[in-house]
Amino acid sequence: MFRLSQYLKEIINPTPIKPAPKMPGPVVIWNLIRRCNLTCKHCYSISADTHFKGELSTQEIFDVMDDLKTFGVPVLILSGGEPLLHPDIFDISHRAKDKGFYVGLSSNGTLIDENNIKAITAVGYDYVGISLDGLRETHDYFRRSQGAFDKSLRAIRLCQDHDIKVGMRFTLTQDNVREFPQMLQLMDEENIDKFYLSHLNYAGRGNKNRKDDVVHQMTRQTMDFLFETGLEMLKAGKSREFVTGNNDADGVYLLLWAQHHFPDSIEHLQSKLTQWGGNASGVNVANIDNLGNVHPDTFWWHYSLGNVKQRPFSEIWLDTSDSLMAGLKQRPRSLKGRCEKCNYQAICDGNTRVRAHQLTGDFWAEDPGCYLTDEEIGV
Ligand code: SF4
């Protein structure tokens, strides 16, 4: 995850470079349930509106939560499927809050309404992320559900009315890129706190739709627009947060963009981006799926590091006998191809390994999703 706003702020108001705080444990994205009321085109978990066998029981979820807390995990992002379909979602969420986790809820928003907003508010979620893939027609097409856009927007407004920090999550594809400026406008008009731009990843349904992925030029134009909009909002004193995910080359691209627009800030920005260090899968990001399998991130569902029903998460996470885990935890990573020769490996650290693996069968091959030219990365 790339916290763009943080680095745009560094361009305008540089802050001293201090040693980076060490994360006590990874952020855990937890797919509590695979059931979903929608069947979205780009869903990585290929969910459906049906019960999936073998999912963790609520007691097992509580036990895992205890282990995560002892291990030092600071953040739980409760996801799905659609997490609100879990019959014990509120018990699970309250318990997570009581244990002191920062708790996020990642929802499609269609099930948030006047009937449950009080219960949602009572949890005290630190953040609720709601997916919007475009304007009404596009979103409903992506979500394969008429009326989904209106329901999700209603959910955002309800959360705002109840003082819940809420953000929109937008997965960029060739089919919705033309609406990207309007999505940022919607964010502004609706006073939405946070915008998460997710690049389409080659996994789950995303893999089957590889040919639909935006071409690299489109990604670059989108990022240019995002940088400019983020900066404008910052200068206007609007407190908006922009975050991107699934393409750590975004950090490098910001540096290259700043070279043209803010040449005086380059040295400082480069130091800050190097401190960030790029891809965190298997290190500061973890995923537990509905069955209890642990993965380096949400796009490695075909690759299990172990199951929390058999071994505690804390043991699985520290076990580097698995070659993928050992390689992900190595700094710098042992990369190949363009990533090995890239001048900016210290910022990006090879980006998203699952894309390299799916295309070549090699965990450490260059990331095919890198949208920077050879000249730009010094190859
Ligand atoms: S070549 Fe690899 S390391 Fe360099 S920016 Fe692209 S993905 Fe990142």
Coordinates of C-alpha atoms and ligand atoms in Angstrom, one line a residue:
M1 CA 0.0 0.0 0.0
F2 CA 1.3 3.4 -1.0
R3 CA 0.2 6.3 1.1
L4 CA 0.4 8.9 -1.6
S5 CA -0.9 11.9 0.4
Q6 CA 1.8 11.4 3.0
Y7 CA 4.5 11.9 0.2
L8 CA 2.7 14.8 -1.4
K9 CA 2.8 16.5 1.9
E10 CA 6.5 15.9 2.1
I11 CA 6.9 17.7 -1.2
I12 CA 5.1 20.8 0.2
N13 CA 6.1 20.6 3.8
P14 CA 9.2 18.4 4.3
T15 CA 9.5 16.8 7.7
P16 CA 12.8 15.6 9.3
I17 CA 14.0 12.1 8.3
K18 CA 13.9 10.0 11.5
P19 CA 14.5 6.3 11.8
A20 CA 11.4 4.5 10.5
P21 CA 9.4 2.9 13.3
K22 CA 9.4 -0.9 13.2
M23 CA 6.0 -2.4 12.8
P24 CA 5.2 -4.7 15.8
G25 CA 3.5 -7.1 13.5
P26 CA 1.8 -7.2 10.1
V27 CA -1.5 -5.6 9.2
V28 CA -3.8 -8.6 8.8
I29 CA -6.5 -8.6 6.1
W30 CA -8.9 -11.2 7.3
N31 CA -11.5 -12.7 4.9
L32 CA -13.9 -13.9 7.6
I33 CA -16.4 -15.3 5.2
R34 CA -16.4 -16.0 1.4
R35 CA -20.1 -15.6 1.0
C36 CA -21.1 -12.5 -0.8
N37 CA -24.3 -11.0 -2.1
L38 CA -22.6 -9.8 -5.3
T39 CA -20.4 -11.5 -7.9
C40 CA -18.1 -8.8 -9.1
K41 CA -16.1 -9.1 -12.2
H42 CA -12.7 -8.4 -10.6
C43 CA -13.2 -10.3 -7.2
Y44 CA -10.0 -12.0 -6.1
S45 CA -11.8 -14.4 -3.8
I46 CA -14.4 -15.6 -6.5
S47 CA -17.2 -15.4 -3.9
A48 CA -20.8 -16.4 -4.3
D49 CA -24.0 -16.1 -2.3
T50 CA -23.7 -19.5 -0.7
H51 CA -22.2 -21.0 2.4
F52 CA -18.6 -22.2 2.0
K53 CA -17.7 -25.3 3.9
G54 CA -14.8 -25.5 6.4
E55 CA -14.8 -21.8 7.4
L56 CA -13.4 -20.9 10.8
S57 CA -16.0 -21.0 13.5
T58 CA -16.6 -17.9 15.6
Q59 CA -14.7 -19.5 18.5
E60 CA -11.8 -20.3 16.2
I61 CA -11.8 -16.7 15.0
F62 CA -11.6 -15.5 18.7
D63 CA -8.7 -17.9 19.4
V64 CA -6.8 -16.7 16.3
M65 CA -7.5 -13.1 17.4
D66 CA -5.9 -13.8 20.8
D67 CA -2.8 -15.1 19.1
L68 CA -2.6 -12.1 16.7
K69 CA -2.8 -9.7 19.6
T70 CA 0.0 -11.5 21.5
F71 CA 2.1 -11.5 18.4
G72 CA 1.8 -7.7 18.1
V73 CA -0.6 -7.4 15.1
P74 CA -1.8 -3.8 15.3
V75 CA -4.5 -3.7 12.6
L76 CA -7.3 -6.0 11.4
I77 CA -9.1 -5.4 8.2
L78 CA -12.3 -7.5 8.4
S79 CA -13.2 -8.5 4.9
G80 CA -14.9 -11.2 2.8
G81 CA -16.8 -12.0 0.7
E82 CA -19.1 -9.5 2.3
P83 CA -18.2 -9.4 6.0
L84 CA -21.6 -8.1 7.0
L85 CA -23.0 -11.5 6.0
H86 CA -21.1 -13.2 8.8
P87 CA -23.7 -14.0 11.4
D88 CA -21.4 -12.9 14.2
I89 CA -19.7 -9.9 12.5
F90 CA -20.6 -7.6 15.4
D91 CA -19.4 -9.9 18.1
I92 CA -16.2 -10.4 16.2
S93 CA -15.8 -6.7 15.6
H94 CA -16.5 -5.7 19.2
R95 CA -14.0 -8.3 20.5
A96 CA -11.4 -7.0 18.1
K97 CA -12.0 -3.4 19.3
D98 CA -12.0 -4.5 23.0
K99 CA -8.6 -6.2 22.4
G100 CA -7.2 -2.9 21.2
F101 CA -6.8 -3.5 17.5
Y102 CA -7.3 -0.8 14.9
V103 CA -10.3 -2.3 13.1
G104 CA -11.3 -1.6 9.5
L105 CA -14.3 -3.0 7.7
S106 CA -14.0 -3.7 4.0
S107 CA -17.5 -3.9 2.5
N108 CA -19.3 -3.6 -0.8
G109 CA -21.7 -1.2 1.1
T110 CA -24.9 -2.6 -0.3
L111 CA -25.9 -4.1 3.1
I112 CA -25.3 -1.0 5.1
D113 CA -28.7 0.7 5.7
E114 CA -30.8 2.4 8.4
N115 CA -31.5 -1.0 10.0
N116 CA -27.9 -1.8 10.9
I117 CA -26.1 1.6 10.9
K118 CA -26.5 1.9 14.7
A119 CA -24.9 -1.5 15.3
I120 CA -22.1 -0.6 12.9
T121 CA -21.6 2.7 14.7
A122 CA -21.6 1.0 18.1
V123 CA -18.6 -1.1 17.1
G124 CA -16.4 2.0 16.7
Y125 CA -14.7 0.8 13.5
D126 CA -11.7 3.0 12.8
Y127 CA -12.4 2.9 9.2
V128 CA -15.0 1.6 6.8
G129 CA -13.9 1.1 3.1
I130 CA -16.6 0.8 0.5
S131 CA -16.0 -0.2 -3.1
L132 CA -17.2 2.0 -5.9
D133 CA -16.0 1.0 -9.4
G134 CA -17.4 3.9 -11.4
L135 CA -20.5 5.9 -11.8
R136 CA -23.9 4.3 -11.5
E137 CA -24.1 2.4 -14.8
T138 CA -20.5 1.2 -14.7
H139 CA -20.6 0.3 -11.1
D140 CA -23.8 -1.7 -11.5
Y141 CA -22.3 -3.5 -14.5
F142 CA -19.1 -4.4 -12.6
R143 CA -21.0 -5.5 -9.6
R144 CA -23.6 -7.3 -11.8
S145 CA -26.3 -5.8 -9.7
Q146 CA -28.8 -3.0 -10.6
G147 CA -29.0 -0.5 -7.8
A148 CA -25.7 -1.4 -6.2
F149 CA -24.2 2.0 -6.8
D150 CA -27.1 3.8 -5.0
K151 CA -26.9 1.4 -2.1
S152 CA -23.2 1.8 -1.7
L153 CA -23.4 5.6 -1.9
R154 CA -26.2 5.5 0.6
A155 CA -23.9 3.5 2.9
I156 CA -21.1 6.1 2.5
R157 CA -23.5 8.9 3.5
L158 CA -24.9 6.9 6.4
C159 CA -21.4 6.3 7.7
Q160 CA -20.6 10.0 7.4
D161 CA -23.9 10.9 9.2
H162 CA -22.7 8.7 12.1
D163 CA -19.2 10.1 12.1
I164 CA -17.5 7.0 10.9
K165 CA -14.4 7.5 8.9
V166 CA -15.2 6.2 5.4
G167 CA -13.4 5.8 2.2
M168 CA -14.1 4.7 -1.3
R169 CA -12.1 1.9 -3.0
F170 CA -11.8 2.1 -6.8
T171 CA -10.3 -0.8 -8.8
L172 CA -8.9 0.6 -12.0
T173 CA -9.6 -1.2 -15.2
Q174 CA -9.8 -0.3 -18.9
D175 CA -13.6 -0.3 -18.5
N176 CA -13.8 2.4 -15.8
V177 CA -10.7 4.5 -16.4
R178 CA -12.7 7.2 -18.3
E179 CA -14.7 7.8 -15.2
F180 CA -11.7 8.2 -12.9
P181 CA -11.8 12.0 -12.9
Q182 CA -15.5 11.9 -12.0
M183 CA -14.9 9.5 -9.2
L184 CA -12.4 12.0 -7.7
Q185 CA -15.0 14.7 -8.2
L186 CA -17.6 12.5 -6.4
M187 CA -15.2 12.1 -3.5
D188 CA -14.8 15.9 -3.3
E189 CA -18.5 16.7 -3.6
E190 CA -19.4 14.0 -1.0
N191 CA -16.6 15.1 1.3
I192 CA -15.3 11.5 1.5
D193 CA -12.2 11.1 3.7
K194 CA -10.2 8.6 1.8
F195 CA -9.8 7.4 -1.8
Y196 CA -8.1 4.0 -2.3
L197 CA -7.0 3.4 -5.9
S198 CA -6.4 -0.3 -6.4
H199 CA -4.6 -1.4 -9.5
L200 CA -6.1 -4.6 -11.0
N201 CA -4.0 -7.6 -10.0
Y202 CA -3.6 -10.8 -11.9
A203 CA -5.4 -13.1 -9.5
G204 CA -8.9 -14.5 -9.0
R205 CA -11.3 -13.0 -11.5
G206 CA -8.6 -10.4 -12.2
N207 CA -6.5 -13.2 -13.8
K208 CA -9.3 -14.2 -16.1
N209 CA -9.7 -10.6 -17.2
R210 CA -6.0 -9.9 -17.8
K211 CA -6.6 -8.7 -21.3
D212 CA -9.0 -6.0 -19.9
D213 CA -6.3 -4.5 -17.7
V214 CA -5.5 -0.9 -18.4
V215 CA -2.5 -0.4 -20.6
H216 CA 0.5 1.1 -19.0
Q217 CA -0.1 4.5 -20.7
M218 CA -3.5 4.7 -19.1
T219 CA -2.0 3.8 -15.7
R220 CA 0.5 6.6 -16.1
Q221 CA -2.2 9.1 -17.1
T222 CA -4.3 8.1 -14.2
M223 CA -1.5 8.5 -11.8
D224 CA -0.6 11.9 -13.2
F225 CA -4.2 13.0 -12.6
L226 CA -4.2 11.5 -9.1
F227 CA -1.0 13.3 -8.2
E228 CA -2.3 16.6 -9.5
T229 CA -5.7 16.3 -7.8
G230 CA -4.1 15.2 -4.5
L231 CA -1.8 18.1 -4.6
E232 CA -4.6 20.6 -5.4
M233 CA -6.7 19.3 -2.6
L234 CA -3.8 19.5 -0.2
K235 CA -3.0 23.1 -1.2
A236 CA -6.7 24.0 -0.8
G237 CA -6.5 22.7 2.8
K238 CA -8.9 19.8 2.3
S239 CA -8.2 16.9 4.5
R240 CA -8.4 14.0 2.0
E241 CA -6.3 10.9 2.0
F242 CA -5.1 9.2 -1.2
V243 CA -3.8 5.7 -1.1
T244 CA -2.9 3.2 -3.9
G245 CA -2.5 -0.5 -3.8
N246 CA -1.1 -3.5 -5.9
N247 CA 1.5 -1.5 -7.8
D248 CA 4.5 -0.3 -5.7
A249 CA 6.0 1.3 -8.8
D250 CA 3.6 4.1 -7.9
G251 CA 6.2 5.4 -5.4
V252 CA 8.9 5.4 -8.1
Y253 CA 6.5 7.1 -10.6
L254 CA 5.8 9.8 -8.0
L255 CA 9.5 10.5 -7.7
L256 CA 9.8 10.7 -11.5
W257 CA 6.8 13.1 -11.6
A258 CA 8.3 15.2 -8.9
Q259 CA 11.6 15.5 -10.8
H260 CA 9.6 17.5 -13.4
H261 CA 7.4 19.5 -11.1
F262 CA 9.4 19.9 -7.9
P263 CA 13.1 19.3 -8.7
D264 CA 14.2 20.9 -5.4
S265 CA 12.3 18.3 -3.3
I266 CA 13.8 15.2 -5.0
E267 CA 16.5 14.4 -2.6
H268 CA 14.2 14.6 0.4
L269 CA 11.4 12.7 -1.3
Q270 CA 13.7 9.9 -2.4
S271 CA 14.9 9.5 1.2
K272 CA 11.3 9.3 2.4
L273 CA 10.3 6.8 -0.3
T274 CA 13.3 4.7 0.4
Q275 CA 12.3 4.6 4.1
W276 CA 8.9 3.3 3.0
G277 CA 10.6 0.6 1.0
G278 CA 7.9 -0.6 -1.4
N279 CA 6.2 -3.9 -1.3
A280 CA 5.4 -5.3 2.1
S281 CA 3.7 -8.6 1.3
G282 CA 4.8 -11.3 3.7
V283 CA 6.4 -8.8 6.0
N284 CA 4.1 -6.0 7.1
V285 CA 1.0 -7.3 5.3
A286 CA -0.7 -10.7 5.9
N287 CA -3.9 -12.4 4.9
I288 CA -6.0 -15.1 6.6
D289 CA -8.7 -16.6 4.3
N290 CA -12.1 -17.9 5.3
L291 CA -10.7 -21.4 5.8
G292 CA -7.9 -20.2 8.0
N293 CA -5.1 -20.5 5.5
V294 CA -2.4 -17.8 5.8
H295 CA -1.1 -16.0 2.7
P296 CA 1.5 -13.3 2.2
D297 CA -1.3 -11.1 0.9
T298 CA -4.8 -11.4 -0.5
F299 CA -3.6 -12.2 -4.0
W300 CA -1.8 -15.4 -3.0
W301 CA -4.9 -17.4 -2.3
H302 CA -3.5 -20.3 -4.4
Y303 CA -0.5 -20.4 -2.1
S304 CA -0.9 -21.3 1.6
L305 CA 1.8 -20.9 4.2
G306 CA -0.1 -23.0 6.7
N307 CA -3.5 -23.1 8.4
V308 CA -4.4 -21.5 11.7
K309 CA -6.5 -24.6 12.6
Q310 CA -3.2 -26.6 12.7
R311 CA -0.6 -24.0 13.8
P312 CA -0.9 -20.6 15.4
F313 CA -0.5 -17.6 13.0
S314 CA 2.5 -16.4 15.0
E315 CA 4.4 -19.6 14.2
I316 CA 3.4 -19.7 10.5
W317 CA 4.4 -16.1 10.0
L318 CA 7.9 -16.5 11.4
D319 CA 8.6 -19.8 9.5
T320 CA 11.0 -19.1 6.7
S321 CA 11.4 -22.7 5.7
D322 CA 9.0 -21.8 3.0
S323 CA 11.0 -20.4 0.1
L324 CA 8.5 -17.7 -0.8
M325 CA 8.3 -16.5 2.7
A326 CA 12.1 -16.5 3.1
G327 CA 12.5 -14.5 -0.1
L328 CA 9.8 -12.0 0.7
K329 CA 11.4 -11.3 4.1
Q330 CA 14.8 -10.9 2.6
R331 CA 15.9 -7.2 2.2
P332 CA 16.7 -6.4 -0.5
R333 CA 14.8 -9.2 -2.3
S334 CA 16.7 -11.4 -4.7
L335 CA 15.0 -10.2 -7.9
K336 CA 15.6 -10.9 -11.5
G337 CA 15.2 -9.1 -14.9
R338 CA 14.3 -5.5 -14.9
C339 CA 13.7 -5.5 -11.2
E340 CA 17.2 -6.6 -10.5
K341 CA 18.7 -3.9 -12.6
C342 CA 16.3 -1.2 -11.7
N343 CA 17.8 2.0 -10.1
Y344 CA 14.8 2.2 -7.8
Q345 CA 14.6 -1.2 -6.2
A346 CA 15.2 0.4 -2.8
I347 CA 11.9 2.2 -3.2
C348 CA 9.7 -0.4 -4.8
D349 CA 11.5 -3.7 -3.9
G350 CA 10.2 -5.6 -6.9
N351 CA 6.5 -4.7 -6.7
T352 CA 4.0 -7.5 -6.8
R353 CA 5.5 -10.9 -6.8
V354 CA 2.3 -12.8 -7.6
R355 CA 2.1 -11.2 -11.0
A356 CA 5.7 -12.3 -11.8
H357 CA 4.9 -15.8 -10.5
Q358 CA 1.6 -16.1 -12.5
L359 CA 3.3 -15.1 -15.7
T360 CA 6.6 -17.0 -15.4
G361 CA 6.3 -19.5 -12.6
D362 CA 9.2 -17.8 -10.9
F363 CA 8.6 -15.8 -7.7
W364 CA 11.5 -13.5 -8.3
A365 CA 11.1 -12.7 -12.0
E366 CA 10.5 -9.0 -13.0
D367 CA 7.0 -7.7 -12.3
P368 CA 5.0 -7.6 -15.6
G369 CA 2.8 -4.9 -14.1
C370 CA 5.6 -2.3 -13.8
Y371 CA 4.5 0.6 -16.0
L372 CA 7.8 2.4 -16.0
T373 CA 10.1 2.5 -19.1
D374 CA 13.5 1.0 -19.2
E375 CA 15.0 4.5 -19.6
E376 CA 13.2 5.7 -16.5
I377 CA 14.5 2.9 -14.3
G378 CA 18.0 3.0 -15.8
V379 CA 18.0 -0.3 -17.6
Ligands
SF4_1 S1 11.5 -2.5 -12.4 FE1 10.8 -3.7 -10.7 S2 11.7 -2.7 -8.9 FE2 11.9 -1.2 -10.6 S3 10.1 0.1 -10.4 FE3 9.5 -1.6 -11.9 S4 8.6 -3.2 -10.6 FE4 9.7 -1.8 -9.2

